[in-house]
Every structure is written in C-alpha cells, then in structure tokens.
XYZ file of C-alpha atoms in Angstrom:
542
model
C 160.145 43.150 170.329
C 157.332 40.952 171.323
C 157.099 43.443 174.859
C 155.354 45.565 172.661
C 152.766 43.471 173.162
C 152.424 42.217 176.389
C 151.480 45.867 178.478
C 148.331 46.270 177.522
C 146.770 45.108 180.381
C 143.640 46.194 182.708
C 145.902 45.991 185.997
C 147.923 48.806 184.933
C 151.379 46.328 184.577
C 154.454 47.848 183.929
C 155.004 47.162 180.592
C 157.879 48.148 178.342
C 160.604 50.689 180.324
C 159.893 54.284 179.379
C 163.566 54.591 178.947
C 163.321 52.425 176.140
C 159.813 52.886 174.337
C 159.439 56.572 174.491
C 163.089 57.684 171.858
C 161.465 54.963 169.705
C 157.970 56.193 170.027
C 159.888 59.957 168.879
C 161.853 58.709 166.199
C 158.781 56.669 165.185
C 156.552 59.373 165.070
C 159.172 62.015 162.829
C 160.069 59.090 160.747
C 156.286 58.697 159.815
C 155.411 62.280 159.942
C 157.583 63.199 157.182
C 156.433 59.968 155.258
C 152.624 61.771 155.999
C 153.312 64.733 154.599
C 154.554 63.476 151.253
C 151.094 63.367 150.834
C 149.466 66.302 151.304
C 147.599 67.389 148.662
C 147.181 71.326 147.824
C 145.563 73.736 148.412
C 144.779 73.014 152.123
C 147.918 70.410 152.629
C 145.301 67.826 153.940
C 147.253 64.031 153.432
C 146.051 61.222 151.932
C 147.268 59.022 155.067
C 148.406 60.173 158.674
C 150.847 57.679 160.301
C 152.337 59.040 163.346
C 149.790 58.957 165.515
C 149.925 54.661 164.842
C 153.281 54.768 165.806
C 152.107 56.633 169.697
C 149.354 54.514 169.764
C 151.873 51.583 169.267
C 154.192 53.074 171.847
C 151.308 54.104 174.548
C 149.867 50.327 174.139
C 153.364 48.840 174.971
C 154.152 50.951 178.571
C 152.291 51.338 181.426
C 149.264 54.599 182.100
C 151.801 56.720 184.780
C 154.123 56.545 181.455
C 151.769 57.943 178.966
C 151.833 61.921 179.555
C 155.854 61.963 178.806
C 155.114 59.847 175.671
C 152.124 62.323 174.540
C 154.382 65.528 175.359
C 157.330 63.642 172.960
C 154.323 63.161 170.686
C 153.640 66.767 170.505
C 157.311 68.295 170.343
C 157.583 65.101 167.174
C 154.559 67.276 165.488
C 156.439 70.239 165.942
C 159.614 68.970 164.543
C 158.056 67.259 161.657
C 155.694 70.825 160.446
C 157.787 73.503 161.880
C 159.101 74.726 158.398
C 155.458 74.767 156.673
C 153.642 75.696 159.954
C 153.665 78.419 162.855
C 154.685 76.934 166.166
C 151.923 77.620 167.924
C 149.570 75.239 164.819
C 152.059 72.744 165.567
C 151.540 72.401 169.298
C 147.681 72.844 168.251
C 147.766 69.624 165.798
C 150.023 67.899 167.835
C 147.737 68.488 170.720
C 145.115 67.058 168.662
C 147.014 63.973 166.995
C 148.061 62.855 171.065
C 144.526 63.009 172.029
C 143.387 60.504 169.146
C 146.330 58.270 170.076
C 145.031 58.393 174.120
C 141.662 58.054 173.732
C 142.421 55.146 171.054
C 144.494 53.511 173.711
C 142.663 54.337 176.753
C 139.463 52.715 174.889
C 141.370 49.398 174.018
C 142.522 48.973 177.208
C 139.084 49.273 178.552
C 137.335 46.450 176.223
C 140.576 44.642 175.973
C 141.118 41.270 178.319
C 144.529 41.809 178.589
C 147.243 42.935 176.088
C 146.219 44.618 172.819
C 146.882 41.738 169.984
C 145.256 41.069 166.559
C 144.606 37.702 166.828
C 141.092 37.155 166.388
C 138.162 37.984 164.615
C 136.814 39.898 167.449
C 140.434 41.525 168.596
C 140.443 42.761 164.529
C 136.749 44.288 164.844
C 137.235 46.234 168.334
C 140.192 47.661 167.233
C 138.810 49.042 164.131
C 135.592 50.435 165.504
C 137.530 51.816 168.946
C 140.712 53.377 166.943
C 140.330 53.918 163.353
C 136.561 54.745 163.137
C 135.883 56.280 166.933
C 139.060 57.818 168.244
C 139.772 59.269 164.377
C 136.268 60.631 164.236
C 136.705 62.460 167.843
C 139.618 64.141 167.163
C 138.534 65.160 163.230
C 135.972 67.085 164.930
C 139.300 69.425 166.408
C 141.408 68.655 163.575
C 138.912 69.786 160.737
C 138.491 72.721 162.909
C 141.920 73.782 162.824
C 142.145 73.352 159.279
C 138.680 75.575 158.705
C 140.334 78.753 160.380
C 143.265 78.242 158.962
C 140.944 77.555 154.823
C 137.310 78.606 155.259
C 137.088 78.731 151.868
C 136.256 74.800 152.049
C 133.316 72.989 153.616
C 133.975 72.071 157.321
C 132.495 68.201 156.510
C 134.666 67.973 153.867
C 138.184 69.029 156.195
C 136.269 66.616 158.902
C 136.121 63.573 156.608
C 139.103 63.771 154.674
C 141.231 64.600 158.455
C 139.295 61.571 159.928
C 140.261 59.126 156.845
C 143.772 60.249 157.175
C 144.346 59.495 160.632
C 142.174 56.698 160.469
C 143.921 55.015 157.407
C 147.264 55.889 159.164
C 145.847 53.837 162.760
C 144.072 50.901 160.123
C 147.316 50.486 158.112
C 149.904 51.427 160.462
C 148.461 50.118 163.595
C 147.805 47.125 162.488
C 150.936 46.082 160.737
C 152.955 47.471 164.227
C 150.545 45.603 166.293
C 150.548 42.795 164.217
C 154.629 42.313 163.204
C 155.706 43.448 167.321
C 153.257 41.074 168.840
C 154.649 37.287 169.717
C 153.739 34.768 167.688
C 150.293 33.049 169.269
C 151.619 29.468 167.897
C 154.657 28.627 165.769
C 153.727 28.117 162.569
C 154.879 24.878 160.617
C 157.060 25.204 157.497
C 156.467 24.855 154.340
C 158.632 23.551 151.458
C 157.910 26.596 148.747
C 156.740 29.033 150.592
C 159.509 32.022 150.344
C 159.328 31.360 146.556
C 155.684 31.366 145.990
C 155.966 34.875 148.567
C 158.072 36.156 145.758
C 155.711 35.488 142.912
C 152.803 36.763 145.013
C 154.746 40.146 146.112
C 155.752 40.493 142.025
C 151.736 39.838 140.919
C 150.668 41.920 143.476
C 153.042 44.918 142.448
C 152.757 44.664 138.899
C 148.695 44.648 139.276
C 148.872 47.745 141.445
C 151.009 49.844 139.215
C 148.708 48.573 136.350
C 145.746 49.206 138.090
C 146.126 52.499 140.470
C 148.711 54.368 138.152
C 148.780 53.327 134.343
C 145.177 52.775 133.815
C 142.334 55.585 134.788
C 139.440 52.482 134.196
C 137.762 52.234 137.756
C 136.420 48.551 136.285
C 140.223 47.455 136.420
C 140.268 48.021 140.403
C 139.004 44.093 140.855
C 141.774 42.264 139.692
C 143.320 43.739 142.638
C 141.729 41.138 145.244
C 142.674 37.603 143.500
C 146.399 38.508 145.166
C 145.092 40.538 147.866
C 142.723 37.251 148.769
C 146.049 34.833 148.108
C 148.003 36.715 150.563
C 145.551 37.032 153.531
C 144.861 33.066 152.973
C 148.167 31.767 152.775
C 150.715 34.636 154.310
C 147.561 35.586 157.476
C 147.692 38.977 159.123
C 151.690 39.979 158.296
C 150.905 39.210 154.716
C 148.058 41.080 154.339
C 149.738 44.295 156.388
C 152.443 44.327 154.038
C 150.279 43.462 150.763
C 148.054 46.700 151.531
C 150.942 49.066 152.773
C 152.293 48.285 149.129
C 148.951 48.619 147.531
C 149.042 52.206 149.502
C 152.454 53.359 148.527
C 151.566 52.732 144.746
C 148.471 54.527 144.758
C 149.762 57.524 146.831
C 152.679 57.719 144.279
C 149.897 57.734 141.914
C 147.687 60.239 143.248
C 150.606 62.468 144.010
C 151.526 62.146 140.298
C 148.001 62.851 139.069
C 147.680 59.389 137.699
C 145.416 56.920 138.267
C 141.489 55.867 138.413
C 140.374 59.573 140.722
C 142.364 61.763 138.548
C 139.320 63.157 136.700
C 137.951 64.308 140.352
C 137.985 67.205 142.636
C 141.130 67.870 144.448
C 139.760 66.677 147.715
C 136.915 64.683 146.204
C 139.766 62.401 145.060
C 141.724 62.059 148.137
C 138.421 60.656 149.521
C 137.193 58.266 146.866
C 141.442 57.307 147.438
C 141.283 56.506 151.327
C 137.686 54.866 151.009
C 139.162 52.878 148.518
C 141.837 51.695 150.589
C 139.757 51.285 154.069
C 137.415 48.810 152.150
C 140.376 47.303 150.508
C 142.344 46.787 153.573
C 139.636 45.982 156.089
C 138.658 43.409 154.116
C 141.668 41.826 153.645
C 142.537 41.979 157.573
C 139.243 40.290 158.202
C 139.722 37.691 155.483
C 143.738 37.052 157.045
C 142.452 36.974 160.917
C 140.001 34.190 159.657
C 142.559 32.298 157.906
C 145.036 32.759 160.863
C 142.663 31.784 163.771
C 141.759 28.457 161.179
C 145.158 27.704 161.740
C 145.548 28.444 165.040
C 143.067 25.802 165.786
C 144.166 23.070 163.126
C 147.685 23.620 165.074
C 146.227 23.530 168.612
C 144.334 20.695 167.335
C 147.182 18.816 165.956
C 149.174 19.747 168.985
C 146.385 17.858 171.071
C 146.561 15.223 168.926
C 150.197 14.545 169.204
C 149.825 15.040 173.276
C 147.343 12.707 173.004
C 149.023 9.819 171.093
C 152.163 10.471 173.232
C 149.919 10.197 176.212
C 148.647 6.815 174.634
C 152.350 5.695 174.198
C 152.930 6.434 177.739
C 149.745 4.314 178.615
C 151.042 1.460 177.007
C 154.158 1.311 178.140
C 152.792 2.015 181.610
C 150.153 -0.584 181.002
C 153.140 -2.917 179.701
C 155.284 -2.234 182.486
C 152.372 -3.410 185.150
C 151.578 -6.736 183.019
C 155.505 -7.410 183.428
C 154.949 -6.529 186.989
C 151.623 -8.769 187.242
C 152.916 -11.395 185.441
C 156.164 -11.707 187.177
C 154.362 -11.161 191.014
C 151.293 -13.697 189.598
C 154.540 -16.447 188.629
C 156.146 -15.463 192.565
C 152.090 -16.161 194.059
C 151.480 -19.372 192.128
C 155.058 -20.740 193.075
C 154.812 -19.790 196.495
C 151.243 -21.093 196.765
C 152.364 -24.252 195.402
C 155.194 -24.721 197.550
C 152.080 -24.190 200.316
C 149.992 -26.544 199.269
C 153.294 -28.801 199.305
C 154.237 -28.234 202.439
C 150.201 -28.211 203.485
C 149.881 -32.023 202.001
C 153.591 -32.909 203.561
C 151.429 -32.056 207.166
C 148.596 -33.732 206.356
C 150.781 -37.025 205.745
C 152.981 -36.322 208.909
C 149.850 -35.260 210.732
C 148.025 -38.924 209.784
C 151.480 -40.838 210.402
C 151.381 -39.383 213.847
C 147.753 -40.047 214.569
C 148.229 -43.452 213.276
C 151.142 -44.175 215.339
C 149.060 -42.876 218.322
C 146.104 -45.058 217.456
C 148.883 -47.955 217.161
C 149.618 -46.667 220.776
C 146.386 -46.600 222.259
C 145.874 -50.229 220.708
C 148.517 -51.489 222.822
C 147.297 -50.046 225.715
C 144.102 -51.464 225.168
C 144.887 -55.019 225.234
C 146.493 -54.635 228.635
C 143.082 -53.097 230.379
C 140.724 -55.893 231.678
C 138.060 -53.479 232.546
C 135.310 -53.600 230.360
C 134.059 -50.173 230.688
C 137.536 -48.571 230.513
C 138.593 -50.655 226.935
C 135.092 -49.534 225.568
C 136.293 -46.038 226.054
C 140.049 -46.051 224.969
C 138.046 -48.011 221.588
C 135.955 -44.983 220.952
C 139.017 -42.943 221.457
C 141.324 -44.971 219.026
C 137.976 -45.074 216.734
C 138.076 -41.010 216.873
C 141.938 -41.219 216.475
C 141.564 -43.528 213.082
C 138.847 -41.060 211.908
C 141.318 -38.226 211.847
C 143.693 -39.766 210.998
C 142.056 -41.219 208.004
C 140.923 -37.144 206.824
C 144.323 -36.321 206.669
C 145.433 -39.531 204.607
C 142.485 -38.464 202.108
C 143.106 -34.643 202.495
C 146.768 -35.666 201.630
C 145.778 -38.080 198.532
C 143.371 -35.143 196.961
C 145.806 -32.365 197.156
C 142.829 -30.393 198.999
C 144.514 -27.292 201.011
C 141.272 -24.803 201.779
C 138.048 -26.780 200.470
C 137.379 -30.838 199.739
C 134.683 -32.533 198.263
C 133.348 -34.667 201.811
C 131.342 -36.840 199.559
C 134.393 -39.261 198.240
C 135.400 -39.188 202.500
C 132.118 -40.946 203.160
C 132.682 -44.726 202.061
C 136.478 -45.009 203.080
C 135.021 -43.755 206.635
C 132.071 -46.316 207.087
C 134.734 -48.547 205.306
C 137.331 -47.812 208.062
C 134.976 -47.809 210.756
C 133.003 -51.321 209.703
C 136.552 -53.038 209.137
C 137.322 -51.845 212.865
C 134.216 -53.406 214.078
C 135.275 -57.446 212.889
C 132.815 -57.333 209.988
C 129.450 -57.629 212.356
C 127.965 -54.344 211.158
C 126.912 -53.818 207.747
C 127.298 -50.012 207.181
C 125.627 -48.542 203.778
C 127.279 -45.309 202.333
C 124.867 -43.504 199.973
C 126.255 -40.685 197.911
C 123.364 -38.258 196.355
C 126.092 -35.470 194.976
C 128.997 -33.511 195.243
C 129.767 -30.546 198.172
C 132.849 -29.414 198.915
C 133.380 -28.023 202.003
C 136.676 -26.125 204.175
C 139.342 -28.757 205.711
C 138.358 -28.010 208.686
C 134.748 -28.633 208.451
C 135.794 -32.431 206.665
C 137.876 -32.813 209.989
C 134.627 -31.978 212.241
C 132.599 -34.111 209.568
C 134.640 -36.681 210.180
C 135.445 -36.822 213.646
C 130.646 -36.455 213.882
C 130.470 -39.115 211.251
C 132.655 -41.584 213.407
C 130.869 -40.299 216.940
C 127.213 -41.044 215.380
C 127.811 -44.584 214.133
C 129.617 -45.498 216.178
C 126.685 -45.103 218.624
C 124.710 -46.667 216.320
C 126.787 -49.732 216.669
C 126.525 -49.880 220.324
C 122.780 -49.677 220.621
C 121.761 -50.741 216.981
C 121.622 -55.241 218.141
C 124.298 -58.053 217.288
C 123.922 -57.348 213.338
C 123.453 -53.459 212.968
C 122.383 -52.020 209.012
C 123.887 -48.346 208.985
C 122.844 -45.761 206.373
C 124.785 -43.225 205.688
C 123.985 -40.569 203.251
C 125.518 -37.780 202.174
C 123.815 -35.129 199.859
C 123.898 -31.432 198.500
C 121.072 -29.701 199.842
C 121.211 -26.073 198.303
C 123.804 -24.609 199.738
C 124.709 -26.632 202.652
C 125.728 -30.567 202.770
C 124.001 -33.167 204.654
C 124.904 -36.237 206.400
C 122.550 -38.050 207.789
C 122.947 -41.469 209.989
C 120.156 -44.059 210.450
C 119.782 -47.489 211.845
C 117.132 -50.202 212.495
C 117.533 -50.054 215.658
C 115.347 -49.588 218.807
C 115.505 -46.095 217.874
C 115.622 -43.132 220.275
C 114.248 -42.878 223.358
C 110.662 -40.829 224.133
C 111.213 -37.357 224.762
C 114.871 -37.438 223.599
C 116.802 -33.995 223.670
C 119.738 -33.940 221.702
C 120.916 -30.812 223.965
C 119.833 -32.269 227.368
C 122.316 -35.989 226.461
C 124.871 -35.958 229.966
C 127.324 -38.576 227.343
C 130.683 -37.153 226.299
C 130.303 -38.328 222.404
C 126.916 -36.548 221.745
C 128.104 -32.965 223.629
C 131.287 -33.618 221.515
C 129.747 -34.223 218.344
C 127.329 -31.011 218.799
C 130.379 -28.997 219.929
C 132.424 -29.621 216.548
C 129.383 -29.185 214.131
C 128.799 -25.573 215.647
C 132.290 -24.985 215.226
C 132.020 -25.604 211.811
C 129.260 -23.457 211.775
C 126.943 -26.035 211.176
C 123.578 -27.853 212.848
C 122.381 -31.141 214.095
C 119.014 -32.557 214.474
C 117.024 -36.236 215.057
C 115.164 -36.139 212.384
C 111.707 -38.699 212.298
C 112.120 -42.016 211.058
C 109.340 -45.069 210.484
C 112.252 -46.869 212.779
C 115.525 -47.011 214.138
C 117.454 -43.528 215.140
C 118.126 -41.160 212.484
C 120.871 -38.036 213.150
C 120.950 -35.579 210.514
C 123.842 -32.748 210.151
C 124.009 -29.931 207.913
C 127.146 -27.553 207.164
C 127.483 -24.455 204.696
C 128.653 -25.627 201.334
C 131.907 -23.175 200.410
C 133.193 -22.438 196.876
C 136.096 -25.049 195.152
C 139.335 -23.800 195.847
C-alpha cells in the first residue's frame, strides 16, 4: 500500500482513488474508535488515547484535496457509529465535527511545509510532523473538544478536559500516525539482510513485553520506569522507525490494560491526574524513541547510498578498464598495421631511390656517349656540367638508398662521397678538401637540392679556380640550420659581384633550388679565392 504515501503533494496530484481509500478510511476509523473507547476513564469518559482521527489523517494524506470533504463527512457518520449507544446523536455529529477538523487542519498543515508526499524519513520529516499534528492540530481542536466535554461535566476544570482531550488525540496522531505513515510508506532503500535478525526480533519483542508488564502493571515503583529504555533504545537502533512504532504501541497496550485495571505506577493518583501523568509518560517515551529510530534509519540510509556509490563506482572502474583494455588492443593492433605499413614504405621508398639512381646513372652513361661524338668545345663543356649534375643526383639517391633515409638524412656523411665523385670525374687535377664540423640532418629533398648546389658551386670553382684548383668544402651545424660553404684559391670573385644580377644558367639554378628548400645563399668575404656559403633549416631525425 505504498500509494498511501505518494499523494501528499503541493500540486494537488491525484493520489489514491476515493473509491478505494475512503471504505478503508471508515472501517479504519470504527475499528479504532471502539479500540479508543476501551479507554475511557469515568466519570467524564475522557480516553487515555484517541486513534481514529490517525487513521483520517492517514486516509486524507493518501487522496487528493477535491476528495477530502466525502472522507471528513465518512469521518463524522464513523463518530456517530462508534458513540451512538453512550451518546445523543446530535454530541456525536458535534465530536465528530470536531475530531474531522483536527484531522484537516493536521493534513492541510503538512501539506503546506511538506516538499512533496508526507513520509517519516528524516529527522526533520519526524519533527514537523509532531509539532504540525500531534502538538498544533490536537491543541486547536482541544480547545472545541474540552468545550464539549465542560457542558456536558462542569463539575471539572476546563484546562484539565483541554489537556487530557489534547493528549488523547495527540497520543492517538503520535502513535497511530506514525506507525500508519511509517508501515504504508515505500521503503526509501532496501535494506540488506541480516543472518539473526528475526531471532534476535523475538528476544527483543519477549524483553520488551516482560519489562512492560513488570514495570507498568505489577510494580507501582515509578523508579522501575527506566529499565524500560535499554529495549526501547535496542529496537529504535537496530529494528529503525517500524520497530520503534510497534515497540511503543505494545508499551501502550500494556499500560492502558494497566491503568484500566487500576494497576500500575499512577494508581495512587487522581482519576484524571493519572490519565495525564499516563499519556505524558508515553509522549516522552515514544517521541524519543521515534527520534532515536529516524537517526538510526537515515545513518543507514546513507551507509547504503554510500555503499551503493561505491559499488557504481568500482563497476564504473571495471568498465574503465575494460574500455581502457579494449583501446590498447585496438592501439596496439592499429600501431602493429602503421609500423608494417610504414615499413613496407620505406621499402618501397629505398626500392625508388635505387631505381631512381640506376636510371640517372644509365642517363649519365647516355649523355657520356653523346659527349664523345660533339667536337664543339663549348657544347661538350655543357653536356659535362649536365652529366656532372646527373652523377650528383644520382649519387643522393645511391646514399639515400644505402642509409635507409625516407623523410630526413644526415647531409654531412653526403659531403666527401660528393667532392669524391666530383674530383674522380675531373682526372685527378683538382684537389677537393671535405671538412665535416658536425652532424644535421635535413628532409630528402633538401639533400637532393644540397646536392645538386654542392656539384653547381665546385664545379665552378674548377673552371675558374687555375690548372691545380684546392677546394674546401665544409659542412657544419650552425644552430638550427646547416651550412655548406665552398672556397677556393682562386682569383676570387669579381668587384662588385651580385650573386642575383649573374646572366649564367648554373648560378640562377643553384639560387633557384636553395630557395626551394627554403634555404639562403651568400659570398661570404674571404682573405682570397671565392667563397659561396649556403644555409638550410635543420629538421628533426625521422
């Protein structure tokens, strides 16, 4: 019946059906009202505890405001059927009149300061509902109820018929209330089981009993009260709220049975002196135990809430890992697909560089022949220079091809085998001097440019350098650029030279391929001779 809980709500929901809630809400309310008047006390008939008007504050909680006027005119025909043999009709309607107003303004209040629907499950939830029902609603309608009662006895003091009416029905909505509030309501979080626990429930309930009976009907010593709250303490810690409800409704039954009996601790009072030192004893009694179980249930509310994020967590860390293992496979097997393919690239990248150099080689061979059927001079110079440039290329790819280089070389180690190539070309009548001052790698296509300059510059060198040219070459790291320079003892450059301003096809071509490489080239000073300096950005190893 956990709808009993879920109507209490500030936007007027629907709630439970009326069709439904308000026969139980009528049987409810006679079932209780008989149970009330077992104890009545004479002369007046007040009760020691009023529960019907719990069981229409249950009901009027659990169904929507439009349904609430059938439920309070059911309320009042209840009263009438529960007190028509000891009362005139017309008291009934009167008491029942007042008994439906305590249970509407009790609701109409918790529905105000309530978020939502009515439920016991906190500290605070516990505390509004005892200061809006039991302590303001029950004190309103006293003020009617211990009116009735005076014209009816005005033999008695009206405070007295105001405070014993206002314990009653407040008992009845503290007790009664709570336990129907607190058994119908769903269950906030499930609640883990516990090996034990039905048995030690059994030895608790038997403790409990035997100390109330001992207590509130075989002994009269008010000093023996205390050893009621060791059990009452056990049950709200270990058995929360529904413990508690049913350990003081059975604390209540014995010492009604023992009031009724004239037994018990208050027997040596005033008729309704002792039906008040009775129902204070039991408000203290039970609101203490209903604070001490809301505590203990909202502790384990949050150890469960806790221990539910706990479990969400490590099942979200599971996930994680397997996630986390899953893209590692994934990595691992696409890393294993990119280093086999970029092998195979670099394999097929060497295979051109070889092809590449077998075909410039064959071209130089080419050119060769060509050359040794031209008589004129001027015209076997040039096809020279070109099979010169040819060999240079060629000879980049042959070392580009032995060093496995694909995006960056180190030029440095290209130096020497070029002077080498270039100097073995030229018949050994040029002495050409390679000078290595550190390591710079730099992209293929920049060694190709290098190259191609390197073979332009001394080779101009060798034409205008004498019979017996010395060639420097040098070839350095210079922060983060490399440098080549070429020198030579010859005549040296003429005045006013202008690199940019040269009409010859090798110097335009050599300027042409160093800015493609994103490089520079200069003419340096020198003491004497020519001296051609290029520098090109350095780029990271591959």
């Amino acid at each position: 019946m956990s709808w009993l809980g879920s109507s209490a709500r500030n936007d007027g929901g629907a709630g439970a059906p009326l069709w439904l809630v308000w026969p139980l809400a009528v049987a409810g309310y006679v079932l209780m009202g008989r149970l009330g008047l077992v104890t009545a006390m004479p002369p007046t008939g007040t009760v020691v505890l009023w529960p019907p008007n719990a069981v229409l504050l249950t009901a009027l909680l659990a169904t929507a405001p439009r349904h609430w006027p059938f439920l309070l005119l059911g309320g009042i025909a209840a009263e009438v059927a529960v007190t028509w043999h000891s009362l005139p009709i017309a008291w009934a309607v009167a008491f029942g009149a007042v008994n439906a107003a305590e249970s509407a303004l009790a609701a109409s209040l918790l529905r105000r300061f309530s978020d939502g629907p009515v439920r016991l499950d906190g500290l605070a939830a516990v505390v509004r509902f005892v200061l809006l029902a039991p302590l303001a609603a029950s004190a309103t309608a006293a003020l009617a109820g211990a009116a009735l009662i005076a014209l009816r006895h005005p033999e008695i003091d009206y405070l007295h018929y105001w405070q014993v009416f206002w314990l009653g029905d407040g008992l009845g909505l503290l007790i009664v209330g709570t336990t129907l509030l607190v058994w119908l309501a769903p269950s906030a979080a499930p609640q883990a089981r516990i090996r034990g626990r039905g048995l030690e429930g059994l030895v608790l309930a038997a403790g409990l009993l035997f100390v109330s009976v001992l207590t509130l009907r075989l002994d009269a010593d008010l000093g023996r009260l205390y050893l009621l709250f060791p059990f009452l303490v056990w049950t709200a810690l270990r058995f929360g709220m529904k413990g508690a409800t049913l350990a003081i409704l059975s604390m209540t039954v014995v010492a009604t049975w023992a009031m009724m009996d004239g037994r018990g601790p208050f027997v040596d009072l005033a008729g309704i002196d002792r039906v008040a030192a009775m129902q204070a004893l039991i408000a203290v009694v039970a609101l203490s135990s209903f604070i001490l179980a809301v505590a203990a249930d909202e502790r384990r509310r949050v150890t469960w809430r806790l221990l539910q994020s706990v479990r969400e967590l490590e099942q979200a860390r599971f996930e994680l890992e397997r996630v986390n293992a899953d893209l590692d496979e994934i990595v691992t097997e696409r890393t294993r697909a990119l280093r086999s393919t970029l092998a195979r690239n670099e394999m097929l990248l060497r295979e051109v560089h070889h092809r590449v150099k077998n075909n410039l080689q064959l071209i130089s061979s080419l050119v060769a022949l060509q050359r040794r059927g031209v008589q004129e001079p001027a015209m076997r110079e040039r096809m020279a220079r070109i099979q010169g440039q040819i060999g240079a290329i060629a000879t980049t790819y042959d070392l580009l091809h032995q060093f496995g280089a694909s995006e960056t070389v180190d030029f440095g180690p290209f130096v020497p085998v070029l002077c080498a190539a270039i100097e073995g070309a030229e018949g050994g009548r040029a002495r050409i001097e390679a000078d290595l001052l550190g390591s710079a790698q730099v992209s293929a296509d920049s060694a190709i440019a290098l190259s191609l300059a390197l073979n332009e510059l001394v080779t101009n060198a060798l034409k205008h350098a004498g019979s017996a040219p010395h060639i420097r070459v040098a070839c350095a790291r210079e922060g983060d650029a490399l440098v080549l320079r070429v020198e030579d003892d010859g005549p040296g450059l003429p005045e006013g030279f202008e690199l940019t301003a040269q009409a010859g096809f090798g110097v335009r071509m050599v300027a042409g391929l160093i800015g493609q490489a994103g490089g520079t080239i200069g003419t340096p000073a020198t003491d004497h001779g020519a001296a051609f300096e290029i520098r090109v950005p350095v780029a990271s190893a591959a």
